Coordinates of C-alpha atoms in Angstrom, one line a residue:
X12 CA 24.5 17.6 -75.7
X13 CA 26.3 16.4 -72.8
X14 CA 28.2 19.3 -71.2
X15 CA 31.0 17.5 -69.2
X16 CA 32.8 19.8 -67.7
X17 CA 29.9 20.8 -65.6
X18 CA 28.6 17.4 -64.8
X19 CA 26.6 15.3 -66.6
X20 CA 22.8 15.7 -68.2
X21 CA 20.3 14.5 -66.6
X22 CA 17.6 14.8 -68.8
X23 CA 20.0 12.6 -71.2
X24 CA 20.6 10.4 -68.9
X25 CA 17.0 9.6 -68.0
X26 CA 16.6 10.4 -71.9
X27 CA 13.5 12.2 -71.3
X28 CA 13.0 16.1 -72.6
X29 CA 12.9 19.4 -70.6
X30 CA 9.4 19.5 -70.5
X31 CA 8.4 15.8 -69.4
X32 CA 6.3 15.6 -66.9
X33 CA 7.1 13.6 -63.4
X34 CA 5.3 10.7 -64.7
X35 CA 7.4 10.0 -67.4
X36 CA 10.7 10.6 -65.5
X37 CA 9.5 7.7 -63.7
X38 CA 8.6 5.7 -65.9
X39 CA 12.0 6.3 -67.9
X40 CA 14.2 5.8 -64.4
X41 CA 12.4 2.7 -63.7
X42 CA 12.9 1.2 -67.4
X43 CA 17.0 2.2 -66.9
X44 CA 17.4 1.0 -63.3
X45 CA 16.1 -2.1 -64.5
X46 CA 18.6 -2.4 -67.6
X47 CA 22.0 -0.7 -65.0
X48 CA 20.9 -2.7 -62.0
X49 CA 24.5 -4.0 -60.8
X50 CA 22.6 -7.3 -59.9
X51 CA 21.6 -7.5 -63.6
X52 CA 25.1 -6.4 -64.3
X53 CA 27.7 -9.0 -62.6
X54 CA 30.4 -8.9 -65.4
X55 CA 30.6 -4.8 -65.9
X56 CA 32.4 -3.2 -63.1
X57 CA 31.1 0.4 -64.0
X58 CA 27.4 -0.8 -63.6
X59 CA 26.8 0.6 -59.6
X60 CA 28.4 3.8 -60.7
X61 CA 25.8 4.0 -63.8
X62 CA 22.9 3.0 -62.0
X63 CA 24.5 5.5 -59.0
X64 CA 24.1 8.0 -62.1
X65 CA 20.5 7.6 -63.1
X66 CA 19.4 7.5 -59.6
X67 CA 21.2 11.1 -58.7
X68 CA 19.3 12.4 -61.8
X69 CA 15.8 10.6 -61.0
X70 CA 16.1 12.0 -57.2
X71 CA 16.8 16.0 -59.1
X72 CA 14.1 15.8 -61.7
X73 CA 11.3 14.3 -59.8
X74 CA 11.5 16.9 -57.4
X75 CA 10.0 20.3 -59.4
X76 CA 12.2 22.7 -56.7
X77 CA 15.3 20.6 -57.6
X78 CA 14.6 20.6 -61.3
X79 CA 14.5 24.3 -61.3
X80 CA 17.3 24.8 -59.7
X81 CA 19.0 22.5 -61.9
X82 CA 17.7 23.9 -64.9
X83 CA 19.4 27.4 -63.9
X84 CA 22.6 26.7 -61.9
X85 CA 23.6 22.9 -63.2
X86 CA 24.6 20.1 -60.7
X87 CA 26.7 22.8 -58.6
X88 CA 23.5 24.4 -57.7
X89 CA 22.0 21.3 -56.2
X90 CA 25.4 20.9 -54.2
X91 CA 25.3 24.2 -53.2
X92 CA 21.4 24.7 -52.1
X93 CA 21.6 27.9 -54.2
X94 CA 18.3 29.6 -54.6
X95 CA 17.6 32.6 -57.4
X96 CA 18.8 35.8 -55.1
X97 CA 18.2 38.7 -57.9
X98 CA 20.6 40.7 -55.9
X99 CA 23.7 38.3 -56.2
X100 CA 22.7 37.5 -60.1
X101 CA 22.9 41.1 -60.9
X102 CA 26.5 41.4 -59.1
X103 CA 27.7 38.7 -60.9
X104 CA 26.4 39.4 -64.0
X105 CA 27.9 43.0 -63.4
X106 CA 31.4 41.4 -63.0
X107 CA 31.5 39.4 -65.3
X108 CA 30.4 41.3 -68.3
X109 CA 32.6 44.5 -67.1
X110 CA 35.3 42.6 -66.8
X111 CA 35.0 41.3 -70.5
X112 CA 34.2 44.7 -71.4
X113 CA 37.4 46.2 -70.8
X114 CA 39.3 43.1 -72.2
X115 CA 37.6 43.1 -75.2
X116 CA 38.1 47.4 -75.4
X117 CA 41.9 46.2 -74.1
X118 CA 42.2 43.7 -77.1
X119 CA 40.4 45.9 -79.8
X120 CA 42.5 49.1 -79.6
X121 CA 43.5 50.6 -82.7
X122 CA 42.1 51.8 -85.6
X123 CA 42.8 48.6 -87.5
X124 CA 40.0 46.6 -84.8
X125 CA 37.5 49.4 -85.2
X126 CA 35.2 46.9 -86.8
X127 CA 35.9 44.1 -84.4
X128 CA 35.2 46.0 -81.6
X129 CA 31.6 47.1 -82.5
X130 CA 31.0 43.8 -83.5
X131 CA 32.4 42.2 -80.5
X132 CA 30.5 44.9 -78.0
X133 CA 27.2 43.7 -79.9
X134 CA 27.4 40.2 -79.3
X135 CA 28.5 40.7 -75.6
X136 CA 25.1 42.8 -75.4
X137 CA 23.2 40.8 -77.2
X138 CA 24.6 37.7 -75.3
X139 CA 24.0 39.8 -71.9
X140 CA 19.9 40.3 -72.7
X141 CA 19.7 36.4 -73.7
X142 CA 21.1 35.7 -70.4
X143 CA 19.0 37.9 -68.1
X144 CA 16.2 36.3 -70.6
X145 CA 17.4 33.0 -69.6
X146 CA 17.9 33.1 -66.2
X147 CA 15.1 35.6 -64.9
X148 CA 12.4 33.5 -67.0
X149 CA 9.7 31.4 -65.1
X150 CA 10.3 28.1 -66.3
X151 CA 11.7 27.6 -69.6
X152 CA 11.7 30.1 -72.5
X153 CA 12.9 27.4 -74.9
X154 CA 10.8 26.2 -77.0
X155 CA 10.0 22.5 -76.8
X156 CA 11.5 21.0 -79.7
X157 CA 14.4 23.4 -79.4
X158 CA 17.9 21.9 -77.6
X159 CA 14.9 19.5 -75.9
X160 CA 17.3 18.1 -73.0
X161 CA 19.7 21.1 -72.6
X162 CA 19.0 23.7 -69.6
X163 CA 19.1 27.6 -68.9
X164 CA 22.1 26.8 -67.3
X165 CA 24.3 24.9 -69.9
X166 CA 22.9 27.8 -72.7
X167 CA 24.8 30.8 -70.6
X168 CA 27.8 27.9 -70.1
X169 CA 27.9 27.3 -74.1
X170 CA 27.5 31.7 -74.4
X171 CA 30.9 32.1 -71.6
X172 CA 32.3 29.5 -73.8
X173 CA 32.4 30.8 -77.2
X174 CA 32.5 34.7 -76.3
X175 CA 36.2 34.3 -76.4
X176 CA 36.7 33.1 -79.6
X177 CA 33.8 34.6 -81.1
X178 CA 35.7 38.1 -79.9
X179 CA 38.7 36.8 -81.9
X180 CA 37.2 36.2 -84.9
X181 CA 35.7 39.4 -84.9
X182 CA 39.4 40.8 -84.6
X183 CA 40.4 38.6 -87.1
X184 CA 38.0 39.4 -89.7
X185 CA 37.4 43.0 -88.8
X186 CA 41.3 43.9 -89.6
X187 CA 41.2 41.8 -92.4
X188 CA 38.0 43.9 -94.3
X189 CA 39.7 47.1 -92.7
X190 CA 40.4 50.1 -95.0
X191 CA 42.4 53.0 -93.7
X192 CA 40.9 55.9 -95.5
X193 CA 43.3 58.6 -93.5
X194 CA 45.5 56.6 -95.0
X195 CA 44.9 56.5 -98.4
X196 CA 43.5 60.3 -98.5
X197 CA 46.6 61.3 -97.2
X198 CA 48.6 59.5 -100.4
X199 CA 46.3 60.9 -102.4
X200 CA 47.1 64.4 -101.1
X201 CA 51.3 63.8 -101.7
X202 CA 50.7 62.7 -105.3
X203 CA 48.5 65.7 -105.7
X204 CA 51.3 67.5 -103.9
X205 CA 54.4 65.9 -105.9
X206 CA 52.0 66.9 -109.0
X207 CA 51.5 70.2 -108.5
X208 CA 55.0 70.6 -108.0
X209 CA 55.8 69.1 -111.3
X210 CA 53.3 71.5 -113.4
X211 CA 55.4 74.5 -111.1
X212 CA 58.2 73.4 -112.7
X213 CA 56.9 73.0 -116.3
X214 CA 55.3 76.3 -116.0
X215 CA 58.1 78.0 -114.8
X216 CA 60.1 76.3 -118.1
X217 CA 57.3 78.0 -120.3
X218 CA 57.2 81.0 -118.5
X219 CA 61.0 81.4 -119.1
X220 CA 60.9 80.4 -122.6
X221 CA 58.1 83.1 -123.0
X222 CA 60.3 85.6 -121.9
X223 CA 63.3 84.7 -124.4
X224 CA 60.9 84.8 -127.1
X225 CA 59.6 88.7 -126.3
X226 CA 63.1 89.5 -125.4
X227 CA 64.2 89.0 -129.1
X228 CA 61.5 90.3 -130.5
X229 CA 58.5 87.7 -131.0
X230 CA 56.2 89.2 -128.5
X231 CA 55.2 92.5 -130.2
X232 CA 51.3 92.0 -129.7
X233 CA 51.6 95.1 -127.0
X234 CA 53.7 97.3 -129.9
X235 CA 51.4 96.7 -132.9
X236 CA 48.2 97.8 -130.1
X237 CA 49.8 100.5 -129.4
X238 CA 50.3 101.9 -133.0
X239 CA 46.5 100.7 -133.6
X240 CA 45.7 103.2 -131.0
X241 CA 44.6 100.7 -128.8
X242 CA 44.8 101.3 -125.9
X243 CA 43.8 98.1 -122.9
X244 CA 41.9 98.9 -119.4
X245 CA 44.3 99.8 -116.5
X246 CA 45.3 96.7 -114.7
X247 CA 44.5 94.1 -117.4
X248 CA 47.7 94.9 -119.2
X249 CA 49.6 91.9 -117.5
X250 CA 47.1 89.4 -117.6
X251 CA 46.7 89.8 -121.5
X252 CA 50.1 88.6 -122.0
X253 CA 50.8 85.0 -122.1
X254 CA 53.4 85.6 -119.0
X255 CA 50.9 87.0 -116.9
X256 CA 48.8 84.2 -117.7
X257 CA 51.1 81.7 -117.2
X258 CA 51.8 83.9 -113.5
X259 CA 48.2 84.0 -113.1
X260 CA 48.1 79.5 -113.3
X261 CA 51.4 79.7 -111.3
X262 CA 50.4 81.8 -108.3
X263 CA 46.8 79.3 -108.0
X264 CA 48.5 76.1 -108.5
X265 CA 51.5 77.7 -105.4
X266 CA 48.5 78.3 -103.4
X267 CA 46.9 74.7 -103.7
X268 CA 50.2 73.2 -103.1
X269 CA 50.2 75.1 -100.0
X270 CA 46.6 74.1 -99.2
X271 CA 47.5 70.1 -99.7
X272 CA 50.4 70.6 -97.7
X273 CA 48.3 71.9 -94.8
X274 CA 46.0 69.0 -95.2
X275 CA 48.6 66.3 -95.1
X276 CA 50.7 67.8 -91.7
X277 CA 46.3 67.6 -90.3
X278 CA 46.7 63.9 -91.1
X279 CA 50.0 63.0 -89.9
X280 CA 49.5 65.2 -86.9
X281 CA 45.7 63.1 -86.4
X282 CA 48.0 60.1 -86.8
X283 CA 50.4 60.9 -83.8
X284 CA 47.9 62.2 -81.5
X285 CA 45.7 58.5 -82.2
X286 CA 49.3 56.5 -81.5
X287 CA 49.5 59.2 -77.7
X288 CA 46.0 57.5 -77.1
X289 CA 46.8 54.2 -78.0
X290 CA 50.3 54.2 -75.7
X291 CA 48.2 55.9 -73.1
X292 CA 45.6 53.1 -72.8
X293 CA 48.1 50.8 -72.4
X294 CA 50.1 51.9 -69.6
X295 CA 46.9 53.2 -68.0
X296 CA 45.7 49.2 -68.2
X297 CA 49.0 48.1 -66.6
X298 CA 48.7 51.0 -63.8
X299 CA 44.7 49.7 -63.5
X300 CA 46.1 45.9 -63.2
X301 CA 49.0 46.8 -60.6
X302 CA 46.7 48.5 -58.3
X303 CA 44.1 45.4 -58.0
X304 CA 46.8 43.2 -57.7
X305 CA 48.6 44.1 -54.9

């Protein structure tokens, strides 16, 4: 894998493996120098800058101080001098992964990216221990037949490089499988509502019809007890009747009604208060990026 926009590899340039030892980087630089000598070379005009090439990587791998600090920082670490200062690693790493933190919290707001948020706060951790892993290991904690020619460095490169759109794909996919379940409770609880209002209705039609029919006479039950010498238990008189029972069905299904509506001004009140947050977040973000900036 040859990373080129952080310089070139020089383990696939020598086209030897992580792990080879000194001996056969020599033996490989002196078998290419031979082929990309410019002398051997008088027609291609790019043949000094290959050979220039090899020889840059055979004077990095053959020294083992160079090759580690090629194998964590890339070619800008050679340029640079830099050395492993656990101090500076940690600040950086700090920086870096708190500033994604809060863009990937930024990007995920809302309900709707619950799902791509945990999932993107997961790989960022799980990408942040691989690179303390990476970078903090003596030597190489690659295997050797794993990415053979491919360094510490150009790992936590290809990591930095796919976070981004591994974050969007989690937003992607996570609204996609979303299910609002506030949101489908609280239909539920309005056709239970519209419901109950309809069986109000139909009850009060029977109730009325029940009235008309002991009004001219058809609801004599309580007479003919009363000639029986029956007499019913104090307080059970209005329940017997088919009005009190339909009363009795009518004053439970006025106090569910009420109950449902409760429940759905909950949700719709839930509903605004999330939308406060959201707004909130977002102007607090803008206040957070106008104060850095200037």
């Amino acid at each position: 894998m040859e990373m080129q926009a952080k310089g070139p590899n020089h383990y696939s340039l020598l086209n030897v493996s992580r792990n080879s030892s000194p001996l056969d980087i020599k033996r490989a630089y002196k078998k290419l120098s031979l082929q990309l000598h410019p002398d051997k070379n008088p027609n291609d005009p790019t043949a000094s800058s290959k050979f220039d090439r090899v020889k840059k990587a055979y004077d990095v791998l053959i020294d083992m101080e160079y090759r580690e600090v090629y194998n964590k920082f890339g070619q800008d670490g050679i340029n640079s001098s830099k050395r492993f200062d656990e101090t500076q690693f940690f600040m950086e790493l700090g920086v870096f992964y708190v500033t994604w933190g809060i863009m990937a919290y930024v990007l995920t707001l809302g309900k709707r990216s619950s799902l791509g948020r945990q999932w993107t706060f997961t790989g960022l951790i799980v990408m942040l221990v691989v690179e303390i892993t990476l970078m903090t290991s003596q030597g190489s904690p690659f295997p050797s037949w794993f990415m053979p020619q491919n360094t510490e460095y150009e790992a936590v490169w290809l990591l930095h490089t796919l976070f981004p759109a591994f974050m969007n794909g989690c937003r992607s996919i996570g609204s996609y499988l979303y299910v609002d379940l506030d949101a489908q409770t609280r239909q539920l609880l309005l056709a239970l509502q519209e419901q109950n209002k309809d069986i109000l209705l139909v009850l009060r039609d029977v109730q009325i019809g029940v009235q008309n029919v002991q009004a001219t006479g058809g609801g004599g039950g309580g007479g003919r007890l009363a000639a029986a010498g029956v007499v019913p238990p104090v307080g059970a008189t209005a329940r017997a009747t088919p009005t009190g029972k339909i009363k009795e069905l009518q004053d439970r299904l006025q106090v569910s009604n009420s109950t449902v509506q409760q429940a759905v001004g909950q949700l719709k009140s839930e509903k605004s208060n999330s939308n406060f947050g959201f707004y909130a977040m977002i102007l607090g973000y803008v206040a957070f990026s106008y104060i850095f900036s200037s």
